[in-house]
Short mmCIF file of C-alpha atoms in Angstrom, two decimals:
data_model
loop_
_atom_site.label_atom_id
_atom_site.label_comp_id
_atom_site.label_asym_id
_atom_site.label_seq_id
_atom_site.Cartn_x
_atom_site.Cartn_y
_atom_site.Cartn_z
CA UNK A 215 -60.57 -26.56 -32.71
CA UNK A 216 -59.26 -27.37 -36.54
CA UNK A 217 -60.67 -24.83 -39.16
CA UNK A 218 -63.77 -26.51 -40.10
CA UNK A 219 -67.17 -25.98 -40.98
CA UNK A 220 -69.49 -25.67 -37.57
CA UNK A 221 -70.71 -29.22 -37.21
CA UNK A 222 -68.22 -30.99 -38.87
CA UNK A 223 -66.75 -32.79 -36.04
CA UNK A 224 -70.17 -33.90 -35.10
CA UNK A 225 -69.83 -36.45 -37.52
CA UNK A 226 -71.74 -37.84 -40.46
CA UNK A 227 -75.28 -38.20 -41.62
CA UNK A 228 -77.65 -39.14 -38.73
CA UNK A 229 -75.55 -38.47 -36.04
CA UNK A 230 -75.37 -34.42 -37.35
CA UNK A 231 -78.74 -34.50 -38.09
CA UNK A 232 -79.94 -35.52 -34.41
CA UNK A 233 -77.81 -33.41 -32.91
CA UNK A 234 -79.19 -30.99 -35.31
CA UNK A 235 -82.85 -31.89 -33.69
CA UNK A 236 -81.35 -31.28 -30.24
CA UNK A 237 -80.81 -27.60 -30.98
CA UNK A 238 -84.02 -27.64 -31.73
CA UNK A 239 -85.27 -29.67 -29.16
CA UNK A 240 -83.85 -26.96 -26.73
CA UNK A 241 -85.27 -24.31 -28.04
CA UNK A 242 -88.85 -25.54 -27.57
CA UNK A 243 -87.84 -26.38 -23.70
CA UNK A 244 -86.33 -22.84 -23.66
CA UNK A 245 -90.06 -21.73 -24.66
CA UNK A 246 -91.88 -23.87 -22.32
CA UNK A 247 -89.90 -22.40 -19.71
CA UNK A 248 -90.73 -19.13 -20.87
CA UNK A 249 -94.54 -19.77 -20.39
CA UNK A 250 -93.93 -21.16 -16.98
CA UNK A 251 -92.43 -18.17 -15.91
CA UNK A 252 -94.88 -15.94 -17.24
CA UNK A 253 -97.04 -18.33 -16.02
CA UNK A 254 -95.98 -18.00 -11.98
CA UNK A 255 -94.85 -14.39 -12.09
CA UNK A 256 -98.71 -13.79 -13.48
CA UNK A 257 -100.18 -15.92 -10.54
CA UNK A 258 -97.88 -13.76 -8.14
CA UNK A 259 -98.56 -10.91 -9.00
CA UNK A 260 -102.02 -10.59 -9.80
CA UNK A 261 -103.76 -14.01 -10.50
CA UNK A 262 -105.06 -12.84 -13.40
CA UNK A 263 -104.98 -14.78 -16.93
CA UNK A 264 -102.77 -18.08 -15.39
CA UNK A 265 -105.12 -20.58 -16.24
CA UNK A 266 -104.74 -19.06 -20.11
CA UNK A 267 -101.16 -18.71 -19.73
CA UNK A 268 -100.34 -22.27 -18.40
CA UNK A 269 -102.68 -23.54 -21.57
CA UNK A 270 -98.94 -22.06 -23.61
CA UNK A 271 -96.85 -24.04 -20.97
CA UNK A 272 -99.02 -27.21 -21.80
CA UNK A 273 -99.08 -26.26 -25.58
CA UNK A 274 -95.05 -25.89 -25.69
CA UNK A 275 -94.01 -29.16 -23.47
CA UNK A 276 -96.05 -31.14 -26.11
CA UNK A 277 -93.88 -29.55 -28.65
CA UNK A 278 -91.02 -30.29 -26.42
CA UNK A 279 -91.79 -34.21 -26.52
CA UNK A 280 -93.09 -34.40 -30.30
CA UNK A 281 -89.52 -33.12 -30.97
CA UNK A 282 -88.13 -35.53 -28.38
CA UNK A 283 -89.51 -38.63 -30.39
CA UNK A 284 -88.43 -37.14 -33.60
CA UNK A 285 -84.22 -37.48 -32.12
CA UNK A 286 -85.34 -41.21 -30.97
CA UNK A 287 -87.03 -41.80 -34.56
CA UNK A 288 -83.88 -40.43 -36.26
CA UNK A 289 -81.85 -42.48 -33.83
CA UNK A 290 -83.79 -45.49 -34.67
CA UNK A 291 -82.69 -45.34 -38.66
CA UNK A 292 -79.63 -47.70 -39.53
CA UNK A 293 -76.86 -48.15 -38.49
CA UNK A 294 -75.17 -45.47 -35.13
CA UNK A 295 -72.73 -45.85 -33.09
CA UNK A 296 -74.02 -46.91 -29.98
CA UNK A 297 -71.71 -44.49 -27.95
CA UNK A 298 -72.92 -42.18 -29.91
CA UNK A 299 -76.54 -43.05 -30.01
CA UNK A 300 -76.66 -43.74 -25.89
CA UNK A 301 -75.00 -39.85 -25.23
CA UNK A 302 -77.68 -38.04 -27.91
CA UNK A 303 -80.73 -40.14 -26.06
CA UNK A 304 -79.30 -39.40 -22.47
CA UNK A 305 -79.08 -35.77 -23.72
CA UNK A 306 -82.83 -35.76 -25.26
CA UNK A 307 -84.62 -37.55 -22.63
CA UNK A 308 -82.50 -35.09 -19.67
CA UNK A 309 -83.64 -31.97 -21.40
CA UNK A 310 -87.05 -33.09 -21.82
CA UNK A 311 -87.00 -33.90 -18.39
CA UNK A 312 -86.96 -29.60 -18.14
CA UNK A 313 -89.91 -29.06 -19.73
CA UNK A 314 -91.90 -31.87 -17.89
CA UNK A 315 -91.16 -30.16 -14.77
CA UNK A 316 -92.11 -26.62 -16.04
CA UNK A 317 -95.09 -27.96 -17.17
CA UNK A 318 -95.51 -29.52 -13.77
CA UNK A 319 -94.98 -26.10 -12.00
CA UNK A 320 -97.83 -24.44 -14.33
CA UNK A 321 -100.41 -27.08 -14.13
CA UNK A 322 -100.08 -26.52 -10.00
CA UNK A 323 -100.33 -23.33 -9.64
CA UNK A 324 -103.91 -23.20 -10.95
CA UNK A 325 -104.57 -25.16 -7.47
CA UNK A 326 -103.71 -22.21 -5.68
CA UNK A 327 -105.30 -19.08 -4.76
CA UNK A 328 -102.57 -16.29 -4.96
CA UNK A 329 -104.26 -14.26 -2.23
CA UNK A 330 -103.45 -17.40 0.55
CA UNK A 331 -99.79 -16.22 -0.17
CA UNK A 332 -98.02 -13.72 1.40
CA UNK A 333 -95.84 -10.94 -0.36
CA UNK A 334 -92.53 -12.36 0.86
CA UNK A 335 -93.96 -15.78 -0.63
CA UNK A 336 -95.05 -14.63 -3.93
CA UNK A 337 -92.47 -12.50 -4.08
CA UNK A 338 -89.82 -15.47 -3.81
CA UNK A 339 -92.08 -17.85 -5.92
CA UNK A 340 -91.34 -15.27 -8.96
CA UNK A 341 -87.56 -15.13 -8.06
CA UNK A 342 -87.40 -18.99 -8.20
CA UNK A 343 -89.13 -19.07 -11.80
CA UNK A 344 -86.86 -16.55 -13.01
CA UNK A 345 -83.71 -17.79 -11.68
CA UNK A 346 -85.00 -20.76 -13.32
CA UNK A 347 -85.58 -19.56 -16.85
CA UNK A 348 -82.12 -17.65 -16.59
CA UNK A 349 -80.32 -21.28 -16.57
CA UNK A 350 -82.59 -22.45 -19.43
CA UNK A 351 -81.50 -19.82 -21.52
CA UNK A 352 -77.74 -20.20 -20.60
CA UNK A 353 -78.09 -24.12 -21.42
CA UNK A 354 -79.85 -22.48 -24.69
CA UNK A 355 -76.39 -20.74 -25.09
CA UNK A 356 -74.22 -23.82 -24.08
CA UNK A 357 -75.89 -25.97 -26.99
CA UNK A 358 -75.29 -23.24 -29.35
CA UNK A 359 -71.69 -22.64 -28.55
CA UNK A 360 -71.44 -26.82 -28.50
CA UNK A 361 -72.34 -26.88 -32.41
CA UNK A 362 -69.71 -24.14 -33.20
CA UNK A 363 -66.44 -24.66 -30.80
CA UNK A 364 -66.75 -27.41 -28.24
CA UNK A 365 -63.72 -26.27 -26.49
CA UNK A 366 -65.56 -23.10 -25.63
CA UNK A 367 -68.43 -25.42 -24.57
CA UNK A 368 -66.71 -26.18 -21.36
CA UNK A 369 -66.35 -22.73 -19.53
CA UNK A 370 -70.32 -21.97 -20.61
CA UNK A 371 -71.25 -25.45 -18.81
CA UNK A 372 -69.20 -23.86 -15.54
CA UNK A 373 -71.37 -20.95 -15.99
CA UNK A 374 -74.49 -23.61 -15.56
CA UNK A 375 -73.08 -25.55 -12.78
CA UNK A 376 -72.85 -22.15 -11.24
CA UNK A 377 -76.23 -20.77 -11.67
CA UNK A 378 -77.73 -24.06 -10.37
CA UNK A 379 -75.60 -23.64 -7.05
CA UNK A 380 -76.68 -20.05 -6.95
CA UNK A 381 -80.79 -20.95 -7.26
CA UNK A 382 -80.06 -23.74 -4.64
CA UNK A 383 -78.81 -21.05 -2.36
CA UNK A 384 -81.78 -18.77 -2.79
CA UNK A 385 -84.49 -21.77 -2.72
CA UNK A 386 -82.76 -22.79 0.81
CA UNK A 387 -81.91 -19.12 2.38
CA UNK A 388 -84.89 -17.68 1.19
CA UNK A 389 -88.04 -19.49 -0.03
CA UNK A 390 -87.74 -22.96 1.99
CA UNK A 391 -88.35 -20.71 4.98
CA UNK A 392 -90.39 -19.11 4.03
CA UNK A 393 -92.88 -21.46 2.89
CA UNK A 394 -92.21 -23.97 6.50
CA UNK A 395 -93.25 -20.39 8.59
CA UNK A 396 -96.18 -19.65 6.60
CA UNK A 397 -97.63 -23.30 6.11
CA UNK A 398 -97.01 -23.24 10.05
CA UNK A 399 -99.67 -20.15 10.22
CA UNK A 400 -101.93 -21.09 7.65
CA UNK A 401 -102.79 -24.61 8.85
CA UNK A 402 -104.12 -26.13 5.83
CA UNK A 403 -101.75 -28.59 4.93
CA UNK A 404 -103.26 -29.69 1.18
CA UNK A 405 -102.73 -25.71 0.10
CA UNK A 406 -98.93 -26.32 1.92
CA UNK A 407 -98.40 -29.41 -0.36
CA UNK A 408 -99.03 -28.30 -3.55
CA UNK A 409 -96.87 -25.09 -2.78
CA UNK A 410 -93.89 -27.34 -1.93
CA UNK A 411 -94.62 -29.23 -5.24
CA UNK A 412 -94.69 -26.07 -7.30
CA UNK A 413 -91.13 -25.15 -5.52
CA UNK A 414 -89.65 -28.54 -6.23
CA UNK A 415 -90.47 -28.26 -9.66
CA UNK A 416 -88.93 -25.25 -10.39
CA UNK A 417 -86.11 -26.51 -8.48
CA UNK A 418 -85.96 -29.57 -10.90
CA UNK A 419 -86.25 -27.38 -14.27
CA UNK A 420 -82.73 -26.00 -12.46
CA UNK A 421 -80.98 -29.45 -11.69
CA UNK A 422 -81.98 -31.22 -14.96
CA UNK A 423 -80.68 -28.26 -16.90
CA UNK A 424 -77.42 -28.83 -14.73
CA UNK A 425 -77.75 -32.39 -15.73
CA UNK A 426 -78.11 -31.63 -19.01
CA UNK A 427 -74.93 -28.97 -19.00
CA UNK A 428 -73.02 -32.14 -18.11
CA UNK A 429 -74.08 -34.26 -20.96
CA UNK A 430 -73.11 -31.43 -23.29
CA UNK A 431 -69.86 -31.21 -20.96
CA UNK A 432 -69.11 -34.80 -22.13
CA UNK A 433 -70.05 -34.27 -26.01
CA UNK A 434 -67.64 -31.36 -25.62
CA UNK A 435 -64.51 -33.44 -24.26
CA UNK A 436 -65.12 -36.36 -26.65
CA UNK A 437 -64.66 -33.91 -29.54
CA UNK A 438 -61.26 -31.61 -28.65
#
């Protein structure tokens, strides 16, 4: 990368400053995904205080979008380059897409009544939402390393791909199974639903953040 300044190959004006309100976009999502997993590792391990902590999930995903129409506002202004524009809205509305589903994941647990799980359930279910905010924060990372050195960009986005294959491997080895034999014993097939729902979501907060790595991955190759 030539000796610049860190964002001056972002370009001028209005593109620098949205991709400015990216960074910043991200680290609301980051938050929200926070929440959710204090939110889920609350629910699994006591059940105590989840309604109150999935109020902060709800609280930071609004945050989340109000900083998602900002980019589109800013985008909006004058004259862009419509490359340019179309790549900074694909990467806003992508990421948001993050925070929708942690959201998602919080509001559903609140359906549930921890005690219908099992250990090896909840147990799992709190993996998952970790797992989940680890990739956050390394997409988190990515952004930041995007503004400074995008050729450095690319190996962190690897690192993301990576971590997405790894939470697909745990969802399918160890919580899919778990939740098909324990819906199978339970019989009530409303309380399996929503637990399926809650898993899919978190699984969603991982493959949009991969999604999201890849945008990055492209605004990293257009600028070496």
């Amino acid at each position: 990368m030539p000796s610049e300044s860190p964002l001056t190959w972002l370009g001028k004006g209005k593109e620098k400053r949205a991709l400015k309100l990216c960074r910043k976009h991200i680290d609301k999502i980051v938050k929200t995904t926070e929440s959710m997993e204090e939110t889920v590792r609350s629910f699994c391990e006591a059940g105590k205080d989840t309604r109150r902590k999935s109020e902060k999930v709800f609280k930071r995903e609004r945050e989340a979008d109000e900083v998602k129409r900002e980019i589109l506002n800013e985008l909006s202004k004058g004259n862009f380059p419509p490359l340019s524009r179309d790549v900074i809205i694909r990467l806003a509305t992508t990421a948001d897409d993050i925070a929708d589903n942690a959201r998602g994941a919080a509001a559903k647990v609140n359906l549930l009544d921890p005690s219908e799980l099992n250990d090896s359930l909840r147990n799992n279910l709190k993996t998952l939402a970790g797992l989940a905010l680890e990739i956050v924060r390394l997409l988190e990372d990515t952004y930041s390393t995007l503004l400074k050195d995008p050729k450095a960009t690319l190996e962190k986005t690897n690192r993301v791909e990576k971590m997405e294959e790894k939470i697909d491997y745990f969802r399918a080895g160890n919580l899919a199974s778990k939740i098909i034999e324990w819906s199978n014993h339970l019989c009530k097939p409303g309380t399996s639903g929503v637990l399926y729902e809650i898993e899919n979501n978190i699984e969603e907060v991982a493959d949009q953040t991969e999604n999201t790595a890849d945008i990055i991955r492209e605004i990293a190759i257009r600028a070496i």
